[in-house]
Short mmCIF file of C-alpha atoms and ligand atoms in Angstrom, two decimals:
data_model
loop_
_atom_site.label_atom_id
_atom_site.label_comp_id
_atom_site.label_asym_id
_atom_site.label_seq_id
_atom_site.Cartn_x
_atom_site.Cartn_y
_atom_site.Cartn_z
CA MET A 1 -28.08 -3.99 31.62
CA ALA A 2 -24.73 -5.90 31.00
CA LEU A 3 -24.87 -9.29 29.06
CA TRP A 4 -22.99 -10.74 32.11
CA SER A 5 -25.38 -9.06 34.74
CA GLY A 6 -26.14 -12.55 36.32
CA ARG A 7 -22.74 -12.53 38.32
CA PHE A 8 -22.71 -8.92 39.14
CA GLU A 9 -24.17 -6.88 41.79
CA GLN A 10 -23.23 -3.42 40.44
CA GLY A 11 -23.12 -1.89 36.99
CA VAL A 12 -19.78 -0.68 35.78
CA ASP A 13 -18.79 2.80 36.37
CA ALA A 14 -19.94 5.22 33.89
CA PHE A 15 -16.51 6.40 32.85
CA THR A 16 -15.10 2.93 32.67
CA GLN A 17 -17.99 1.88 30.61
CA ARG A 18 -16.90 4.45 27.97
CA PHE A 19 -13.25 3.72 28.54
CA GLY A 20 -13.65 0.03 27.88
CA ALA A 21 -15.96 0.46 24.85
CA SER A 22 -14.73 -0.15 21.19
CA LEU A 23 -17.95 0.63 19.68
CA PRO A 24 -16.72 3.82 18.15
CA VAL A 25 -14.26 1.95 16.14
CA ASP A 26 -15.80 -1.39 15.55
CA LYS A 27 -19.21 -0.17 14.38
CA ALA A 28 -17.32 0.18 10.99
CA MET A 29 -17.44 -3.72 10.86
CA TYR A 30 -21.29 -3.87 11.32
CA ARG A 31 -21.89 -5.58 8.01
CA GLN A 32 -19.22 -8.42 8.84
CA ASP A 33 -20.74 -8.67 12.25
CA ILE A 34 -24.28 -9.31 11.03
CA ALA A 35 -22.98 -11.69 8.13
CA GLY A 36 -21.25 -13.72 11.00
CA SER A 37 -24.28 -13.86 13.07
CA ARG A 38 -26.57 -14.88 10.22
CA ALA A 39 -24.25 -17.66 9.23
CA HIS A 40 -23.84 -18.86 12.76
CA ALA A 41 -27.63 -18.92 13.21
CA ASN A 42 -28.30 -20.63 10.12
CA MET A 43 -25.49 -23.39 10.98
CA LEU A 44 -27.09 -23.67 14.50
CA ALA A 45 -30.36 -24.56 12.78
CA ALA A 46 -28.71 -26.92 10.27
CA GLN A 47 -27.13 -28.79 13.17
CA GLY A 48 -30.39 -28.88 15.13
CA VAL A 49 -29.03 -26.74 17.96
CA ILE A 50 -31.80 -24.19 17.45
CA ALA A 51 -34.95 -24.35 15.67
CA ALA A 52 -35.39 -23.41 11.96
CA GLU A 53 -37.95 -20.58 12.91
CA ASP A 54 -35.56 -19.10 15.43
CA ALA A 55 -32.77 -18.87 12.66
CA ALA A 56 -35.20 -17.37 10.28
CA ALA A 57 -36.38 -14.75 13.04
CA ILE A 58 -32.72 -13.98 13.69
CA SER A 59 -32.02 -13.65 9.97
CA GLU A 60 -34.95 -11.31 9.40
CA GLY A 61 -34.28 -9.43 12.50
CA LEU A 62 -30.49 -8.94 11.41
CA SER A 63 -31.72 -7.79 8.11
CA SER A 64 -33.67 -5.08 9.44
CA ILE A 65 -30.78 -3.90 11.76
CA GLU A 66 -28.35 -3.90 8.77
CA ARG A 67 -30.82 -1.56 6.79
CA SER A 68 -31.37 0.86 9.75
CA ILE A 69 -27.49 0.91 10.09
CA ASP A 70 -27.02 1.48 6.48
CA GLU A 71 -29.71 4.22 6.65
CA GLY A 72 -28.13 5.96 9.76
CA SER A 73 -31.17 5.44 11.77
CA PHE A 74 -30.02 2.67 14.18
CA ALA A 75 -29.79 4.11 17.61
CA PHE A 76 -26.41 3.20 18.92
CA ASP A 77 -26.22 3.43 22.86
CA VAL A 78 -23.13 4.77 24.28
CA ASN A 79 -23.53 2.12 26.90
CA ASP A 80 -22.84 -0.47 24.40
CA GLU A 81 -19.44 -1.96 24.61
CA ASP A 82 -18.89 -3.04 21.03
CA ILE A 83 -20.69 -3.71 17.70
CA HIS A 84 -21.43 -7.32 18.78
CA MET A 85 -23.36 -6.34 22.03
CA ALA A 86 -25.22 -3.52 20.18
CA VAL A 87 -26.56 -5.58 17.36
CA GLU A 88 -27.37 -8.57 19.85
CA LYS A 89 -29.22 -6.20 22.27
CA VAL A 90 -31.51 -4.70 19.23
CA LEU A 91 -32.00 -8.07 17.94
CA THR A 92 -33.12 -9.70 21.06
CA ALA A 93 -35.49 -6.61 21.60
CA ASP A 94 -36.92 -7.17 18.38
CA VAL A 95 -37.32 -10.90 17.92
CA GLY A 96 -37.33 -11.88 21.51
CA ASP A 97 -35.96 -15.45 22.54
CA ALA A 98 -34.88 -16.31 19.06
CA GLY A 99 -32.37 -13.42 19.44
CA ALA A 100 -31.37 -14.60 22.86
CA ARG A 101 -30.49 -17.97 21.49
CA LEU A 102 -28.14 -16.42 18.80
CA HIS A 103 -25.04 -16.49 21.16
CA THR A 104 -25.23 -20.34 21.63
CA GLY A 105 -21.89 -21.94 21.15
CA ARG A 106 -20.23 -18.63 20.35
CA SER A 107 -18.31 -15.98 22.16
CA ARG A 108 -17.36 -12.40 21.40
CA ASN A 109 -13.74 -13.72 21.22
CA ASP A 110 -14.44 -15.67 18.07
CA GLN A 111 -16.93 -13.27 16.87
CA VAL A 112 -14.54 -10.34 16.71
CA ALA A 113 -11.89 -12.43 15.20
CA THR A 114 -14.19 -13.42 12.56
CA ASP A 115 -15.37 -9.76 11.90
CA ALA A 116 -12.01 -8.40 11.88
CA ARG A 117 -10.79 -11.14 9.36
CA LEU A 118 -13.84 -10.50 6.97
CA PHE A 119 -13.10 -6.71 7.38
CA ALA A 120 -9.50 -7.16 6.74
CA LYS A 121 -10.14 -9.01 3.53
CA GLU A 122 -12.40 -6.35 2.26
CA LEU A 123 -9.94 -3.62 2.94
CA CYS A 124 -7.29 -5.69 1.08
CA GLY A 125 -9.57 -5.92 -1.84
CA GLU A 126 -10.09 -2.09 -1.78
CA LEU A 127 -6.50 -1.45 -1.54
CA ILE A 128 -5.57 -3.75 -4.29
CA ALA A 129 -7.93 -2.06 -6.69
CA HIS A 130 -6.54 1.44 -5.79
CA ASN A 131 -3.03 -0.08 -6.21
CA VAL A 132 -3.79 -1.61 -9.69
CA SER A 133 -5.35 1.85 -10.66
CA LEU A 134 -2.16 3.76 -9.76
CA ARG A 135 0.10 1.36 -11.48
CA ARG A 136 -1.89 1.74 -14.70
CA VAL A 137 -1.45 5.52 -14.55
CA LEU A 138 2.17 5.04 -13.81
CA VAL A 139 2.49 2.81 -17.06
CA GLU A 140 0.39 5.27 -19.04
CA LYS A 141 2.75 8.19 -18.13
CA ALA A 142 5.66 5.85 -19.11
CA GLU A 143 4.09 5.29 -22.52
CA GLU A 144 2.98 8.76 -23.08
CA HIS A 145 6.61 10.20 -22.60
CA PHE A 146 8.49 7.27 -24.10
CA GLY A 147 11.85 8.56 -25.40
CA THR A 148 12.21 11.36 -22.85
CA VAL A 149 15.77 11.26 -21.44
CA MET A 150 16.54 12.50 -17.95
CA PRO A 151 19.49 12.23 -15.67
CA GLY A 152 19.64 9.14 -13.54
CA TYR A 153 21.14 9.76 -10.11
CA THR A 154 23.21 7.96 -7.53
CA HIS A 155 23.89 9.84 -4.26
CA MET A 156 21.61 12.52 -5.82
CA GLN A 157 24.50 13.28 -8.36
CA HIS A 158 24.08 12.93 -11.97
CA ALA A 159 25.13 9.40 -12.96
CA GLN A 160 23.91 8.14 -16.13
CA PRO A 161 21.32 9.06 -18.49
CA VAL A 162 17.83 7.18 -18.23
CA LEU A 163 14.46 7.03 -19.88
CA PHE A 164 12.01 8.93 -17.82
CA SER A 165 9.73 5.98 -18.49
CA HIS A 166 12.10 3.69 -16.84
CA HIS A 167 12.00 5.91 -13.87
CA MET A 168 8.23 5.77 -13.76
CA LEU A 169 8.39 1.99 -14.28
CA ALA A 170 10.66 1.59 -11.31
CA TYR A 171 7.73 2.88 -9.20
CA PHE A 172 5.52 0.47 -10.99
CA TRP A 173 7.37 -2.37 -9.81
CA MET A 174 7.62 -1.12 -6.31
CA LEU A 175 3.88 -0.88 -6.18
CA THR A 176 3.60 -4.34 -7.86
CA ARG A 177 5.45 -5.80 -4.75
CA ASP A 178 2.97 -3.99 -2.56
CA CYS A 179 0.10 -5.68 -4.30
CA VAL A 180 1.81 -8.99 -3.58
CA ARG A 181 1.96 -8.13 0.18
CA LEU A 182 -1.50 -7.02 0.17
CA LYS A 183 -2.70 -10.22 -1.36
CA ALA A 184 -0.62 -12.05 1.18
CA ALA A 185 -2.48 -9.96 4.01
CA TYR A 186 -5.76 -11.27 2.29
CA ASP A 187 -4.76 -14.88 2.29
CA ALA A 188 -3.60 -14.35 6.13
CA ALA A 189 -7.14 -13.28 6.88
CA ASP A 190 -8.70 -15.78 4.94
CA ALA A 191 -9.66 -18.71 7.47
CA SER A 192 -12.60 -18.71 9.66
CA PRO A 193 -12.06 -18.58 13.39
CA LEU A 194 -15.99 -18.91 14.04
CA GLY A 195 -16.53 -21.92 16.24
CA SER A 196 -13.55 -21.63 18.37
CA ALA A 197 -15.95 -19.87 20.90
CA ALA A 198 -14.25 -18.33 23.90
CA LEU A 199 -10.92 -20.30 23.72
CA ALA A 200 -11.48 -23.92 23.74
CA GLY A 201 -14.26 -24.80 21.23
CA THR A 202 -17.76 -25.60 22.31
CA THR A 203 -19.90 -28.86 23.26
CA TYR A 204 -22.45 -27.99 20.53
CA PRO A 205 -22.00 -29.98 17.31
CA LEU A 206 -20.87 -26.95 15.35
CA ASP A 207 -20.20 -27.22 11.55
CA ARG A 208 -17.33 -24.68 11.26
CA GLY A 209 -16.98 -25.65 7.40
CA MET A 210 -20.53 -24.54 6.83
CA THR A 211 -20.15 -21.01 8.48
CA ALA A 212 -16.74 -20.59 6.84
CA ALA A 213 -18.18 -21.28 3.42
CA GLU A 214 -21.18 -19.05 4.03
CA LEU A 215 -18.84 -16.30 4.97
CA GLY A 216 -16.67 -16.85 1.92
CA PHE A 217 -13.59 -17.99 3.94
CA ALA A 218 -11.12 -20.39 2.15
CA GLY A 219 -11.10 -22.61 5.21
CA VAL A 220 -10.99 -22.78 9.01
CA THR A 221 -8.33 -22.13 11.55
CA GLU A 222 -6.85 -25.19 13.26
CA ASN A 223 -6.48 -24.19 16.87
CA SER A 224 -9.14 -22.53 18.87
CA LEU A 225 -6.66 -20.94 21.42
CA ASP A 226 -4.61 -19.40 18.31
CA ALA A 227 -7.62 -18.49 16.49
CA VAL A 228 -9.08 -16.05 19.19
CA SER A 229 -5.73 -14.39 19.92
CA ASP A 230 -4.03 -14.40 16.39
CA ARG A 231 -3.98 -10.86 14.96
CA ASP A 232 -1.16 -11.69 12.56
CA PHE A 233 -3.43 -10.93 9.56
CA LEU A 234 -3.84 -7.36 10.82
CA LEU A 235 0.02 -7.12 11.35
CA ASP A 236 0.30 -8.43 7.74
CA LEU A 237 -2.15 -5.62 6.53
CA ASP A 238 -0.32 -3.08 8.54
CA TYR A 239 2.89 -4.19 7.17
CA ALA A 240 1.65 -4.10 3.66
CA CYS A 241 0.38 -0.60 4.06
CA ALA A 242 3.49 0.76 5.83
CA VAL A 243 5.78 -0.44 3.00
CA SER A 244 3.22 0.96 0.34
CA MET A 245 3.36 4.38 2.15
CA MET A 246 7.02 4.15 2.18
CA HIS A 247 7.11 3.75 -1.57
CA LEU A 248 4.58 6.47 -2.02
CA SER A 249 6.55 8.80 0.16
CA ARG A 250 9.76 8.26 -1.90
CA LEU A 251 7.69 9.14 -5.04
CA CYS A 252 6.30 12.14 -3.18
CA GLU A 253 9.94 13.12 -2.31
CA GLU A 254 10.94 13.01 -6.11
CA ILE A 255 7.78 15.02 -7.03
CA ILE A 256 8.69 17.65 -4.58
CA LEU A 257 12.23 17.95 -5.79
CA TRP A 258 11.29 17.63 -9.59
CA SER A 259 8.68 20.57 -9.05
CA SER A 260 11.17 22.86 -7.52
CA SER A 261 12.63 25.74 -9.55
CA GLU A 262 16.18 24.08 -9.33
CA PHE A 263 14.81 21.14 -11.17
CA GLY A 264 11.72 22.23 -12.99
CA PHE A 265 11.26 18.66 -14.29
CA ILE A 266 7.73 18.42 -13.90
CA THR A 267 4.62 20.83 -13.10
CA LEU A 268 1.99 19.68 -10.99
CA SER A 269 -1.79 20.41 -11.97
CA ASP A 270 -3.33 23.26 -9.89
CA LYS A 271 -5.72 20.59 -8.72
CA TYR A 272 -2.94 19.00 -6.83
CA SER A 273 -1.09 22.10 -5.45
CA THR A 274 -2.05 24.82 -3.17
CA GLY A 275 -0.96 28.39 -2.79
CA SER A 276 0.26 30.54 0.17
CA SER A 277 -1.72 33.00 2.05
CA ILE A 278 0.91 35.49 2.00
CA MET A 279 3.29 34.78 -0.80
CA PRO A 280 1.17 35.47 -4.11
CA GLN A 281 3.73 33.66 -6.22
CA LYS A 282 3.73 30.27 -4.33
CA LYS A 283 2.55 27.09 -5.88
CA ASN A 284 3.19 24.21 -3.34
CA PRO A 285 3.28 20.60 -3.62
CA ASP A 286 1.18 20.24 -0.45
CA PHE A 287 -0.35 16.88 -1.08
CA ALA A 288 2.98 15.16 -2.02
CA GLU A 289 4.33 16.50 1.23
CA LEU A 290 1.10 15.26 3.16
CA ILE A 291 1.42 11.90 1.79
CA ARG A 292 5.12 11.87 2.81
CA GLY A 293 4.10 13.03 6.22
CA LYS A 294 1.21 10.41 6.69
CA THR A 295 3.71 7.78 6.11
CA GLY A 296 4.88 8.29 9.69
CA ARG A 297 1.54 7.50 11.09
CA VAL A 298 0.95 4.37 9.21
CA VAL A 299 4.40 3.12 10.18
CA GLY A 300 3.32 3.96 13.72
CA ASP A 301 0.11 1.75 13.24
CA LEU A 302 2.34 -1.21 12.42
CA VAL A 303 4.72 -0.72 15.24
CA GLY A 304 1.80 -0.04 17.93
CA LEU A 305 0.12 -3.40 17.08
CA LEU A 306 3.49 -5.30 17.21
CA VAL A 307 3.92 -3.77 20.71
CA THR A 308 0.50 -4.44 21.84
CA MET A 309 0.77 -8.20 20.75
CA LYS A 310 4.55 -8.78 22.21
CA ALA A 311 3.85 -10.06 25.58
CA LEU A 312 0.17 -11.22 25.31
CA PRO A 313 -0.35 -14.95 26.92
CA LEU A 314 -2.78 -17.11 25.39
CA ALA A 315 -5.77 -16.78 24.78
CA TYR A 316 -7.94 -13.72 24.42
CA ASN A 317 -6.87 -10.61 26.32
CA LYS A 318 -8.63 -7.06 26.28
CA ASP A 319 -5.47 -5.67 24.99
CA LEU A 320 -6.49 -7.12 21.64
CA GLN A 321 -9.18 -4.57 21.43
CA GLU A 322 -6.63 -2.02 20.59
CA ASP A 323 -5.91 -3.99 17.11
CA LYS A 324 -8.39 -2.49 14.91
CA GLU A 325 -8.13 1.39 15.20
CA GLY A 326 -4.53 1.24 13.84
CA ALA A 327 -5.31 -1.20 11.19
CA ILE A 328 -8.41 0.78 9.76
CA ASP A 329 -6.25 3.85 10.04
CA ALA A 330 -3.38 2.30 8.12
CA ALA A 331 -5.79 1.02 5.50
CA HIS A 332 -7.85 4.14 5.09
CA THR A 333 -4.75 6.39 4.90
CA LEU A 334 -3.16 4.25 2.14
CA ALA A 335 -6.38 4.12 0.35
CA ASP A 336 -6.68 8.00 0.26
CA CYS A 337 -3.10 8.33 -0.54
CA LEU A 338 -3.16 5.85 -3.47
CA VAL A 339 -6.22 7.87 -4.76
CA CYS A 340 -4.52 11.32 -4.33
CA MET A 341 -1.25 9.87 -5.89
CA ASP A 342 -3.24 8.59 -8.84
CA GLY A 343 -4.63 12.04 -9.89
CA MET A 344 -1.37 13.78 -9.16
CA ILE A 345 0.46 11.77 -11.41
CA GLU A 346 -2.28 11.48 -14.18
CA THR A 347 -2.26 15.33 -14.24
CA MET A 348 1.29 16.25 -13.79
CA SER A 349 2.94 17.78 -16.87
CA VAL A 350 6.48 16.33 -17.80
CA ASN A 351 8.89 19.11 -18.84
CA ALA A 352 11.20 16.94 -21.23
CA ALA A 353 13.20 19.87 -22.23
CA ALA A 354 14.36 20.65 -18.82
CA MET A 355 15.14 16.93 -18.23
CA ARG A 356 17.12 16.80 -21.29
CA GLU A 357 19.05 20.07 -20.49
CA GLN A 358 20.15 18.55 -17.22
CA ALA A 359 20.99 15.27 -18.66
CA LYS A 360 23.66 17.13 -20.77
CA LYS A 361 25.35 18.26 -17.68
CA GLY A 362 27.54 16.30 -15.10
CA PHE A 363 29.59 14.01 -17.55
CA LEU A 364 26.87 11.46 -18.01
CA ALA A 365 28.50 9.85 -20.84
CA ALA A 366 31.70 9.16 -18.73
CA THR A 367 31.00 5.42 -18.21
CA ASP A 368 30.39 5.02 -22.01
CA VAL A 369 33.59 6.53 -22.89
CA ALA A 370 35.40 4.24 -20.51
CA ASP A 371 33.32 1.20 -22.07
CA TYR A 372 34.35 2.42 -25.52
CA LEU A 373 38.15 1.90 -24.44
CA ALA A 374 37.43 -1.13 -22.68
CA LYS A 375 35.63 -2.65 -25.73
CA LYS A 376 38.87 -1.76 -27.74
CA GLY A 377 40.87 -3.97 -25.49
CA MET A 378 42.00 -1.56 -22.49
CA PRO A 379 41.31 -3.15 -19.06
CA PHE A 380 38.43 -1.27 -17.49
CA ARG A 381 40.25 -0.15 -14.53
CA ALA A 382 42.72 1.61 -16.79
CA ALA A 383 39.86 3.10 -18.99
CA HIS A 384 38.28 4.40 -16.00
CA GLU A 385 41.50 6.24 -15.06
CA VAL A 386 41.75 7.71 -18.51
CA VAL A 387 38.42 9.15 -18.47
CA GLY A 388 38.56 10.44 -15.00
CA ASN A 389 41.56 12.57 -16.30
CA LEU A 390 39.47 13.66 -19.22
CA VAL A 391 36.76 14.63 -16.91
CA LEU A 392 39.17 16.47 -14.57
CA MET A 393 40.48 18.32 -17.93
CA CYS A 394 36.76 19.47 -18.59
CA GLU A 395 36.22 20.56 -15.04
CA LYS A 396 39.14 22.86 -15.65
CA ARG A 397 38.10 24.20 -18.90
CA GLY A 398 34.41 24.57 -17.76
CA CYS A 399 32.98 22.15 -20.44
CA ASP A 400 31.49 18.82 -20.66
CA LEU A 401 32.93 15.80 -22.42
CA ASP A 402 31.29 16.95 -25.85
CA GLY A 403 33.27 20.15 -25.47
CA LEU A 404 36.53 18.17 -26.05
CA SER A 405 37.95 17.75 -29.42
CA VAL A 406 38.77 14.39 -31.12
CA LYS A 407 42.26 15.60 -30.66
CA ASP A 408 42.06 15.81 -26.93
CA PHE A 409 40.42 12.34 -26.84
CA LYS A 410 43.31 11.04 -28.97
CA ALA A 411 46.12 12.57 -26.76
CA ALA A 412 44.47 10.76 -23.82
CA SER A 413 44.49 7.47 -25.58
CA ASP A 414 45.27 6.40 -29.08
CA LEU A 415 42.56 3.89 -28.96
CA PHE A 416 40.13 6.84 -29.54
CA ASP A 417 38.95 7.48 -33.14
CA GLU A 418 36.63 9.89 -34.74
CA ASP A 419 33.66 7.66 -33.83
CA ILE A 420 34.00 8.80 -30.08
CA VAL A 421 31.84 11.74 -30.91
CA SER A 422 28.83 9.55 -31.46
CA GLU A 423 29.38 7.75 -28.31
CA LEU A 424 28.57 11.20 -26.45
CA ASP A 425 25.18 11.30 -27.90
CA LEU A 426 22.51 10.96 -25.15
CA GLU A 427 20.11 9.04 -27.15
CA SER A 428 22.75 6.60 -28.20
CA ILE A 429 24.10 6.10 -24.70
CA VAL A 430 20.59 5.21 -23.41
CA GLU A 431 19.79 2.90 -26.52
CA ALA A 432 22.90 0.95 -25.90
CA ARG A 433 21.68 -0.21 -22.36
CA THR A 434 20.09 -3.41 -24.05
CA THR A 435 20.49 -5.35 -20.56
CA TYR A 436 16.90 -7.02 -19.58
CA GLY A 437 15.78 -4.60 -17.09
CA GLY A 438 17.88 -1.79 -18.31
CA THR A 439 17.08 1.59 -19.56
CA GLY A 440 17.53 0.94 -23.26
CA HIS A 441 14.62 1.79 -25.54
CA GLU A 442 14.22 -1.81 -26.61
CA ALA A 443 14.55 -3.16 -22.87
CA VAL A 444 11.99 -0.50 -21.67
CA ARG A 445 9.43 -1.74 -24.38
CA VAL A 446 9.79 -5.31 -23.12
CA GLN A 447 9.31 -4.01 -19.64
CA LEU A 448 6.31 -2.19 -20.61
CA LYS A 449 4.79 -5.38 -22.17
CA ARG A 450 5.74 -7.23 -18.97
CA ALA A 451 3.92 -4.55 -16.89
CA HIS A 452 0.83 -4.76 -18.95
CA GLU A 453 0.81 -8.41 -18.35
CA VAL A 454 1.22 -8.23 -14.58
CA LEU A 455 -1.38 -5.51 -14.47
CA GLU A 456 -3.85 -7.55 -16.19
CA GLN A 457 -3.34 -10.55 -13.70
CA ASP A 458 -3.61 -8.22 -10.71
CA ALA A 459 -6.79 -6.40 -11.92
CA ARG A 460 -8.45 -9.86 -11.72
CA LEU A 461 -7.28 -10.54 -7.99
CA HIS A 462 -9.90 -8.48 -5.87
CA GLY A 463 -10.45 -5.39 -7.78
N1 LIG B 501 -14.76 -5.62 21.91
C1 LIG B 501 -13.81 -6.60 22.01
C2 LIG B 501 -12.71 -6.37 21.12
O1 LIG B 501 -12.70 -5.59 20.09
C3 LIG B 501 -14.76 -7.79 21.80
C4 LIG B 501 -14.24 -9.07 22.40
C5 LIG B 501 -14.52 -8.93 23.72
N2 LIG B 501 -14.23 -10.18 24.60
C6 LIG B 501 -14.12 -10.16 25.71
N3 LIG B 501 -14.04 -11.28 26.27
N4 LIG B 501 -14.06 -8.95 26.53
O2 LIG B 501 -11.71 -7.13 21.21
#
């Protein structure tokens, strides 16, 4: 029998019953649903709306339901539309009238919004913990290989040499911003809508602050119409997940390139690679590809909810039931990908010699040679031209800049001296980039220190 059987003469069609159900998705929120119900019952009793014995019976009944769901022995009924109805039905069967009093001054509309906010907060906390763990691994890799020089790229062409540590830390900072976004999504969810009832509040003397405090919310929502139809907190979570997946996908793209024979910069551990069923020699970076692939789905979760929301009039509409599946998918997918990336980076080996070999090619010293002339007074534009000509000469001779003699340099400009030779040294080129945030050894040491500080702060967030 439906909760609204009073007004109906017929039960709903069996197919549409299943079509309209959200139980397969929202049963994941059973702990939040039970906590919300317990808080509501305690508050109703404190306000004299229901008897203290009823609240105690409800609380006990809810605890036993929670235990049976935990253990997997709770008999979910396919005819239950959602987790709210499933729990309330069994509660009423177990504790009688007390259970039937639970829904006083409450609607599934404020109930589902409460559950979803609590669930979103929990997901954000878990994601932040995974985010912090991966960032720690990135810092460890950066420290382990401090001093390793690799080519830095623009347009996928050799540009200037950089420290491998600097490259790893670039991802550290991307992921640091992801953590900020996850925290923002947590904060967006951190207000209690409970007490908004169906859409307009209720005539009962509810203490919304009391339920909010019991549930660990920072405060209460301000407008009942908005509270039951707002899903911005899930959009924020979806967005945080989509951006973080995009970052992981970029890292995956580099891992895939770097582990190719053309690069050979890294070797993935066997634990994070697969073979081929036909080609015995193959070792494929499948998991990096899979994370890159899953990014599309998580972006889809964000776009899906945006489109669901875009034309909804106030207040609750059943369309809103489509909110949770994508958000849970986005969060679980990101969590899995963060865990996988964590292990992949931790176990990969870095081929410093291959990186160095490549850094010697492609005229990576060209900017520094131009700077050498500019520092001796030649306008930078003119110096750029002189070095461009030297590069052209090298191309024709089939050598790099270190293949030119001091005489060749002097012929191009009399500002060149013997010391130009040391300007071509990869280490000195990197070392000289002392700008705050640059790739020079000293600047990267400062960056590592800063990274540790930020990491320590973030580890205290919700991890
Ligand atoms: N299963 C619903 C959802 O997920 C719960 C709220 C239903 N409210 C209603 N008036 N039909 O959105």
